[in-house]
Short mmCIF file of C-alpha atoms and ligand atoms in Angstrom, two decimals:
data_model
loop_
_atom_site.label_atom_id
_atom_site.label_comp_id
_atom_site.label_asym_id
_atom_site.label_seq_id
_atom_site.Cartn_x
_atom_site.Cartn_y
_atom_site.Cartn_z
CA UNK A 1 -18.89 6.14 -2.71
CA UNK A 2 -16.68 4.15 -5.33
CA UNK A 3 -17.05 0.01 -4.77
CA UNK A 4 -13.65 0.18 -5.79
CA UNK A 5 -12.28 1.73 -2.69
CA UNK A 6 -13.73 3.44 0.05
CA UNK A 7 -10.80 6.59 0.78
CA UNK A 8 -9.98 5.74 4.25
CA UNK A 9 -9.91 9.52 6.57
CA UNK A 10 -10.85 11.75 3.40
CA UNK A 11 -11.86 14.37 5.75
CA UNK A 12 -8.54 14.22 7.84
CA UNK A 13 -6.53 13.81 5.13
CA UNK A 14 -8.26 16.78 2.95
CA UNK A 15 -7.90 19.23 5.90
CA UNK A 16 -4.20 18.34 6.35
CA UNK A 17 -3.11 18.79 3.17
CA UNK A 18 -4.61 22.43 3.59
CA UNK A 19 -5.28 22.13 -0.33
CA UNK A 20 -5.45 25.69 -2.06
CA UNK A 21 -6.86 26.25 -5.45
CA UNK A 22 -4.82 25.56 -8.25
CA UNK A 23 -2.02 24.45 -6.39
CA UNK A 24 -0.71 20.54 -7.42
CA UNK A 25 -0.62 17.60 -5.22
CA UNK A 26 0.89 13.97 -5.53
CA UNK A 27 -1.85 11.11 -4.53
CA UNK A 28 1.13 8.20 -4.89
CA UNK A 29 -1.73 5.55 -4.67
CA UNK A 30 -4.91 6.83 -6.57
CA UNK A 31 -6.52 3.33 -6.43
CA UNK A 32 -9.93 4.00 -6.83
CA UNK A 33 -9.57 7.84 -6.77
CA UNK A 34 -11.83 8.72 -3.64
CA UNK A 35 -8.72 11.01 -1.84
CA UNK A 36 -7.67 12.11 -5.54
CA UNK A 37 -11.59 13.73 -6.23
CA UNK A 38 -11.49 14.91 -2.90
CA UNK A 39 -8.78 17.28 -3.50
CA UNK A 40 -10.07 18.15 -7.76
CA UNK A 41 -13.37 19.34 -5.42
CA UNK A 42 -10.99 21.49 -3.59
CA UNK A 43 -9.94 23.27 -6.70
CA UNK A 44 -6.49 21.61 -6.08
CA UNK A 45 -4.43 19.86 -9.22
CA UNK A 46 -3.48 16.08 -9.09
CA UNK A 47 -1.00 13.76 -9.77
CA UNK A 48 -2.21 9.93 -9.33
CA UNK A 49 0.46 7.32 -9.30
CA UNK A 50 -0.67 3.87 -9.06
CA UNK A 51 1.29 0.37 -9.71
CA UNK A 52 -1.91 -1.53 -10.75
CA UNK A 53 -3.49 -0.74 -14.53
CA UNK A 54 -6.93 -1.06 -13.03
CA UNK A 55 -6.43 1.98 -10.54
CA UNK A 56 -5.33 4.03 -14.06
CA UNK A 57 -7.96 2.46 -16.06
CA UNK A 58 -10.94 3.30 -13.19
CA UNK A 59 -10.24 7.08 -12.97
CA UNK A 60 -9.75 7.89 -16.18
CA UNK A 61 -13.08 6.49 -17.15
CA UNK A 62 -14.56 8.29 -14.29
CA UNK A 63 -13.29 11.65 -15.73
CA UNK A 64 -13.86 10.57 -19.24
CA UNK A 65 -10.16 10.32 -19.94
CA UNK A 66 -7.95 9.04 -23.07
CA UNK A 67 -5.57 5.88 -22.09
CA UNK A 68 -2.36 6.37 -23.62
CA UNK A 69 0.35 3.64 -23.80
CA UNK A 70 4.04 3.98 -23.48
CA UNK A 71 6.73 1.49 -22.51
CA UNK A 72 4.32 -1.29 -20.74
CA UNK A 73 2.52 1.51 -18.42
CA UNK A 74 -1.10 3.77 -18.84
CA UNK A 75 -1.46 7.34 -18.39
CA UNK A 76 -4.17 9.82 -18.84
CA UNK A 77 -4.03 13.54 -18.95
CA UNK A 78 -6.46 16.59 -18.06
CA UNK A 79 -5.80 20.08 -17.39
CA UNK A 80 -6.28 19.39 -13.41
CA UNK A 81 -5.41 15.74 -13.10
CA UNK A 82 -2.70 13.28 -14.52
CA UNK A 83 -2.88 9.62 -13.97
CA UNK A 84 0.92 7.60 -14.50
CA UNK A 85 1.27 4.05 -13.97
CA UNK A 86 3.95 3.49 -11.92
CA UNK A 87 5.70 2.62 -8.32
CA UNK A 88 6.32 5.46 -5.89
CA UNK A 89 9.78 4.73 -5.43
CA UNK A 90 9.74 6.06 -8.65
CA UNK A 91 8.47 9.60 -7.51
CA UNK A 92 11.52 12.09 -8.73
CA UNK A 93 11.03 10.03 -12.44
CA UNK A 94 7.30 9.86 -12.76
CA UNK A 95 7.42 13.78 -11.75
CA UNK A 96 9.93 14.91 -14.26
CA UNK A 97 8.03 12.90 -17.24
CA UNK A 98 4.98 14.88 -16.11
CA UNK A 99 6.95 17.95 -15.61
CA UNK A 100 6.09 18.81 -12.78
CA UNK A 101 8.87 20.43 -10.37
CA UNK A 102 7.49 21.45 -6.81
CA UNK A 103 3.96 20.64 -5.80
CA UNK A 104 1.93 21.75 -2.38
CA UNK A 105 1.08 18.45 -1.07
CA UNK A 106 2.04 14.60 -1.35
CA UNK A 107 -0.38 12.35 0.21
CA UNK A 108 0.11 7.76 0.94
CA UNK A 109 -2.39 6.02 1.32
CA UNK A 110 -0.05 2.73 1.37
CA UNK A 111 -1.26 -1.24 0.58
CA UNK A 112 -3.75 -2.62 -1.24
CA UNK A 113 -7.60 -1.62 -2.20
CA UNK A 114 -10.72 -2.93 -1.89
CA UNK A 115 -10.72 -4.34 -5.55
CA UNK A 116 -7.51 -5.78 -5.69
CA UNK A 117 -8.78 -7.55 -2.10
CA UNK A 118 -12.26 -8.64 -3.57
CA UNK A 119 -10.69 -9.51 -7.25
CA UNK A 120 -9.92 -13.10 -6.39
CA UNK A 121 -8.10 -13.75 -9.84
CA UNK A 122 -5.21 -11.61 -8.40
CA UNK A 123 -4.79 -13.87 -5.35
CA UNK A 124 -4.39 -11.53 -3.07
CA UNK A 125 -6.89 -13.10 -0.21
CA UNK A 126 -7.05 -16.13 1.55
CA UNK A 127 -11.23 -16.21 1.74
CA UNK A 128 -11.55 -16.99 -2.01
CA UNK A 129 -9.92 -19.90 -4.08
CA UNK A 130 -7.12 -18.35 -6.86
CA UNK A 131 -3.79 -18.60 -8.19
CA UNK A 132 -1.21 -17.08 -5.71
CA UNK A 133 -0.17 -14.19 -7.54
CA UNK A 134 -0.87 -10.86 -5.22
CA UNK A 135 1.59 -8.62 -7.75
CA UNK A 136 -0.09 -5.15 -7.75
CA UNK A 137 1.37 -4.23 -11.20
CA UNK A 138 0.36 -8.01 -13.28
CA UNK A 139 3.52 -7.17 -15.51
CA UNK A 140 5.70 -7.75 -12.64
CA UNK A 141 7.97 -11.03 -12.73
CA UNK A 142 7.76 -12.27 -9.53
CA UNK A 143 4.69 -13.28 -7.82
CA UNK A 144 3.67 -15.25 -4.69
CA UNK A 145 3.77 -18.71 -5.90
CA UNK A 146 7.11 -18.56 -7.06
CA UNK A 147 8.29 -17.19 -3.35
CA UNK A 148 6.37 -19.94 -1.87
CA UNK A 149 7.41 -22.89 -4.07
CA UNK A 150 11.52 -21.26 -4.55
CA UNK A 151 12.63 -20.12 -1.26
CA UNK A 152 14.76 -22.53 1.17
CA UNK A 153 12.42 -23.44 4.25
CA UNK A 154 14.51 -20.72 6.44
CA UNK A 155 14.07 -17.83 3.97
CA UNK A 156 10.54 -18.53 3.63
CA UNK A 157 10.36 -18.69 7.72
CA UNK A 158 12.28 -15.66 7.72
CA UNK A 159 9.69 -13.44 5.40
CA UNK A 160 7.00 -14.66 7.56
CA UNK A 161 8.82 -13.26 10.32
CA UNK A 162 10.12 -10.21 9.34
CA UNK A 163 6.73 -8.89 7.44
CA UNK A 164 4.10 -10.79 8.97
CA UNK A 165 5.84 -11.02 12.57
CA UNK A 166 3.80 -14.70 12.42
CA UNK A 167 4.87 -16.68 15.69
CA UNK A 168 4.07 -19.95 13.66
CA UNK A 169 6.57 -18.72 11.14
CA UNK A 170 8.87 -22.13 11.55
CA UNK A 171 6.51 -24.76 11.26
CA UNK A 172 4.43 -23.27 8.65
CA UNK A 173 7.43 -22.95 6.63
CA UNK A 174 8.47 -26.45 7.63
CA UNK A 175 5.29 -27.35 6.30
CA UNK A 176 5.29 -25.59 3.33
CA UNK A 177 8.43 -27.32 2.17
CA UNK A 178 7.36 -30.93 3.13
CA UNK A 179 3.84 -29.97 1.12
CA UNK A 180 5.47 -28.73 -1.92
CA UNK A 181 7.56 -32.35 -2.49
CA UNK A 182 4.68 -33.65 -3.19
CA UNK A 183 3.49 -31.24 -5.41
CA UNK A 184 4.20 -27.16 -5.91
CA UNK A 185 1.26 -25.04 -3.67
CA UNK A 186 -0.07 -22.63 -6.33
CA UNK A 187 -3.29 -21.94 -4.82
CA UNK A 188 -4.35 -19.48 -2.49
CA UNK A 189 -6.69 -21.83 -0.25
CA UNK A 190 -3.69 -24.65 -0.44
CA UNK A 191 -1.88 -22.18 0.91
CA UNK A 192 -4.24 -21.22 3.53
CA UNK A 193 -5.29 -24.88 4.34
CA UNK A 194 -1.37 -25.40 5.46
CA UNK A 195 -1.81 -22.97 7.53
CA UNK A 196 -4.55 -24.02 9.61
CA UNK A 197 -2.90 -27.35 9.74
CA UNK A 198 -0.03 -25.99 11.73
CA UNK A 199 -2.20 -22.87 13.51
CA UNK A 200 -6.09 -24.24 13.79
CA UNK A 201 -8.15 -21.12 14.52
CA UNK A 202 -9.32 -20.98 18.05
CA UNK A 203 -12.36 -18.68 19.56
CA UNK A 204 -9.51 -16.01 21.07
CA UNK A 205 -8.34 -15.35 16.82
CA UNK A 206 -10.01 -11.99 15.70
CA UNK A 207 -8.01 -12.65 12.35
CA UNK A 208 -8.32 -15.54 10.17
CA UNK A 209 -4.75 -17.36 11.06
CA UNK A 210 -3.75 -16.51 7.50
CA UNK A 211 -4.03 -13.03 7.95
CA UNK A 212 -0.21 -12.61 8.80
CA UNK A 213 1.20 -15.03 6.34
CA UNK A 214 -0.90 -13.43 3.60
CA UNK A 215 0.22 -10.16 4.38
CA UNK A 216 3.90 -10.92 4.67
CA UNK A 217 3.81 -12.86 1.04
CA UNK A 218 2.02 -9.74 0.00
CA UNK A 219 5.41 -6.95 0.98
CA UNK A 220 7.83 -9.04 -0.42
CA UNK A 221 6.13 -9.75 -3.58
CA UNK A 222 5.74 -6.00 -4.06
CA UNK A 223 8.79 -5.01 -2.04
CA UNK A 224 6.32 -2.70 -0.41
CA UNK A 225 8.56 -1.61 2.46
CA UNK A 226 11.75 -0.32 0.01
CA UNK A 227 9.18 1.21 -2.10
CA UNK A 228 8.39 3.28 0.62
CA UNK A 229 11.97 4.29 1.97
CA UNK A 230 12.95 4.96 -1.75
CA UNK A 231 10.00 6.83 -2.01
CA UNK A 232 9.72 9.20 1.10
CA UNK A 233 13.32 11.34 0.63
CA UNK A 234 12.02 11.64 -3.37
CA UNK A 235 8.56 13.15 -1.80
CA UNK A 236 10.11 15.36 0.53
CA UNK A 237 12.47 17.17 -2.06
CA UNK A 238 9.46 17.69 -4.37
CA UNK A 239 7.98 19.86 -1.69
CA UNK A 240 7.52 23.01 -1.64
CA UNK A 241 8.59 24.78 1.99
CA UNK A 242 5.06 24.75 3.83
CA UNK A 243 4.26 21.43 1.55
CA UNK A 244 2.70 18.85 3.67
CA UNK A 245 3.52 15.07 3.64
CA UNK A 246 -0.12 12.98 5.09
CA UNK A 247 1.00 9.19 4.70
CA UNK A 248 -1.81 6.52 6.26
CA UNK A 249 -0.12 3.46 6.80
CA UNK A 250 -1.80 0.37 7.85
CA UNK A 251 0.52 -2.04 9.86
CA UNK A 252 3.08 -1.10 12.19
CA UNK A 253 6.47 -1.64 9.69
CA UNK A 254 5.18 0.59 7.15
CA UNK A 255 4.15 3.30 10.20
CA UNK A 256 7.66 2.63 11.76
CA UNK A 257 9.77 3.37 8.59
CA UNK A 258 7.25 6.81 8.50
CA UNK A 259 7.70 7.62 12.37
CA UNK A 260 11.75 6.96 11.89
CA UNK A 261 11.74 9.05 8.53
CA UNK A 262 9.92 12.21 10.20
CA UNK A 263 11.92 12.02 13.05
CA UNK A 264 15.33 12.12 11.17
CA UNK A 265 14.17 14.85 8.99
CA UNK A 266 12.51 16.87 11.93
CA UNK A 267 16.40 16.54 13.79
CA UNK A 268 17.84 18.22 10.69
CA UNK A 269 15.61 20.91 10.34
CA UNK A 270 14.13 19.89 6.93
CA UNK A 271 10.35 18.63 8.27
CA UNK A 272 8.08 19.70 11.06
CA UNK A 273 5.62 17.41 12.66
CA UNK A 274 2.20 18.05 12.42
CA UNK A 275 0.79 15.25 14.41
CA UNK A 276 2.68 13.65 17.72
CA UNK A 277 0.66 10.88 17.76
CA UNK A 278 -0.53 9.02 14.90
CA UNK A 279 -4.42 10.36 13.62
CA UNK A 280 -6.90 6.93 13.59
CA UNK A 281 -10.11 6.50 12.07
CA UNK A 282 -12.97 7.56 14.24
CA UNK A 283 -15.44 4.71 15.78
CA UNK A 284 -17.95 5.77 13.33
CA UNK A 285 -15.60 5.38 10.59
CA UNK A 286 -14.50 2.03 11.86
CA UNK A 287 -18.84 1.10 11.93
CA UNK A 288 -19.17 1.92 8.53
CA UNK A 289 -15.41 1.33 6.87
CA UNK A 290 -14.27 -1.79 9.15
CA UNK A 291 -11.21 -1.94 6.54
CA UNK A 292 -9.94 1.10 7.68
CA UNK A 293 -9.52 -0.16 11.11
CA UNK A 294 -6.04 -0.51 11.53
CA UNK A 295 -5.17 2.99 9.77
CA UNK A 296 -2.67 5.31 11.28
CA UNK A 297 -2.38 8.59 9.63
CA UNK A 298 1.13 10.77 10.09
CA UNK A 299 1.47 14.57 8.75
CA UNK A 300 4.58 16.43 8.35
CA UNK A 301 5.26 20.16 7.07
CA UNK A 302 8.42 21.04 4.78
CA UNK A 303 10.62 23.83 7.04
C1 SAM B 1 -5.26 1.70 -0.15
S1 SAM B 1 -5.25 1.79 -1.88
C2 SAM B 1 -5.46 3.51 -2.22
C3 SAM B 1 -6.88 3.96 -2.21
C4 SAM B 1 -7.11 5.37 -2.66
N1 SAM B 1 -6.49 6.33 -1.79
C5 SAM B 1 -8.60 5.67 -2.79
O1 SAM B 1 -9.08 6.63 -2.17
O2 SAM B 1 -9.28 4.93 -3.50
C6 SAM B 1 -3.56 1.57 -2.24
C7 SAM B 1 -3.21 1.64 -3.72
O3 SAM B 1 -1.81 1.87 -3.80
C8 SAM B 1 -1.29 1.13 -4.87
N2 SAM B 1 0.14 0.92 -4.58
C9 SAM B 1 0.68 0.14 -3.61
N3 SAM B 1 2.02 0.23 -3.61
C10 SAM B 1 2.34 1.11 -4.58
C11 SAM B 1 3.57 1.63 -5.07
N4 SAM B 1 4.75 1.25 -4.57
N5 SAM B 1 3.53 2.54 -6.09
C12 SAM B 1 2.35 2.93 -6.61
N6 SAM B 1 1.14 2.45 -6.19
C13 SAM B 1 1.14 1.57 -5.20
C14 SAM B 1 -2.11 -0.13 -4.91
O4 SAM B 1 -2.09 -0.69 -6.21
C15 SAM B 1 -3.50 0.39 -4.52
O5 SAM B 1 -4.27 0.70 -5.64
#
């Protein structure tokens, strides 16, 4: 398997989307490609979004694919798989560019990868010293340190709150703002070391006490959770009747917005829900793939 990213579920995921032979799918986040040469192996066609160049750049050299530049984003192009740079809430765009109208299946496999975790440059974790950047797509404006060192002390509480759901969320924004008169926090571990001065770790933490913080800073600076709502309507009307939706979310506000989404759409007759309860990663999966730990997979049919 890929060092880039291990595909978290393949099998799951592979059997849900009931892939038939030359019929397209939509992988909206191809990171390192693992779900995206699951379903090429299954004779299916794919269409790999991803916000971060790298993802592009990875699977196109894989399948000994051309780069091609247009208007600050990468694509590649096969006769069974297309690769666009771009953000899912973009779907209904990215899909007419590519011309593509109706496709079979549209599969999420939402967050971040492996490589953007273990590629400290990009800031995105709290075990290795960087800037605090954590933008998925580098062209992006706005990135974690200027959240950090521009928000007033009860806006920055409040993101901690409402994406990280971090009890500590006062004081370490309390903190945050008394650090940064001294001088502006622009490194990851300054960033963590406040942390643990509010919230020491104790022997009952099974997470680093930046975990939640980390993650929070991590949604807003991609606006992950809009992305998504913007995104899911998009997917569903690019579905063919029969198509299946299989999104893997991975904390509980992404899988809530999913839940809420199938729901609605089930009331009006425009989804069916495959699974009642969300699919997790088997124990052995968990041994071997500990990132894939917290992964909740949810599959619903177009009526
Ligand atoms: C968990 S990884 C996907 C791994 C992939 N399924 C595999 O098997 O290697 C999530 C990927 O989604 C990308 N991503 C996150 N939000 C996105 C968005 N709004 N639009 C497009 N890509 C996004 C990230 O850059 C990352 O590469």
């Amino acid at each position: 398997m890929s060092d880039y990213h291990t595909p978290v579920m393949l099998q799951e995921v592979l059997s849900y989307l009931q892939i038939k032979p030359g019929h397209r799918y939509i992988d909206c986040n191809l990171g390192g490609g693992g779900h995206t040469e699951g379903i090429l192996q299954a004779d299916g066609k794919v269409l790999g979004i991803d916000l971060d160049p790298d993802a592009i750049l990875e699977v196109a050299k894989k399948h000994g694919l051309a780069i091609t530049h247009s208007s600050n984003c990468l694509a590649a192009k096969s006769e069974n798989l297309i690769l666009y740079q771009g953000n899912f809430s973009d779907l209904s765009q990215i899909t007419q560019t590519s011309h593509i109208s109706r496709v079979s299946g549209i599969l999420f496999d939402l967050g971040v990868s492996t490589h953007q975790l273990e590629s400290a440059e990009r800031g995105f974790s709290f075990n290795t010293e960087a800037p605090l950047d954590m933008r998925m797509n580098p062209t992006q404006g706005l990135n974690a340190k200027d959240l950090i060192n521009g928000l007033y002390e009860k806006e920055i509480a409040d993101l901690f709150w409402k994406y990280g759901e971090e009890r500590f969320a006062r004081p370490i924004a309390r903190k945050i703002v008394e650090t940064r008169k001294q001088k502006p926090i622009i490194t990851t571990n300054q960033l963590a070391q406040i942390i643990l001065s509010v919230r020491p770790r104790s022997r009952s933490d099974r997470t680093h006490p930046a975990t939640r913080v980390f993650q929070a800073l991590r949604i807003a600076v991609n606006d992950e959770l809009s992305s998504l709502e913007k995104a899911l309507p998009q997917a569903l009307s690019l579905l063919q009747p029969g198509g299946r939706m299989v999104i893997i979310s991975f904390h509980s506000l992404e899988d809530r917005i999913v839940k809420n989404f199938f729901l609605n759409e089930q009331k009006k007759n425009s989804l069916k829900i495959i699974t009642q309860k969300p699919v997790e990663p088997s124990e052995e999966e968990i041994t071997t793939n500990p990132r894939s730990r917290s992964g909740k997979l949810r599959v619903a049919e177009k009526t």
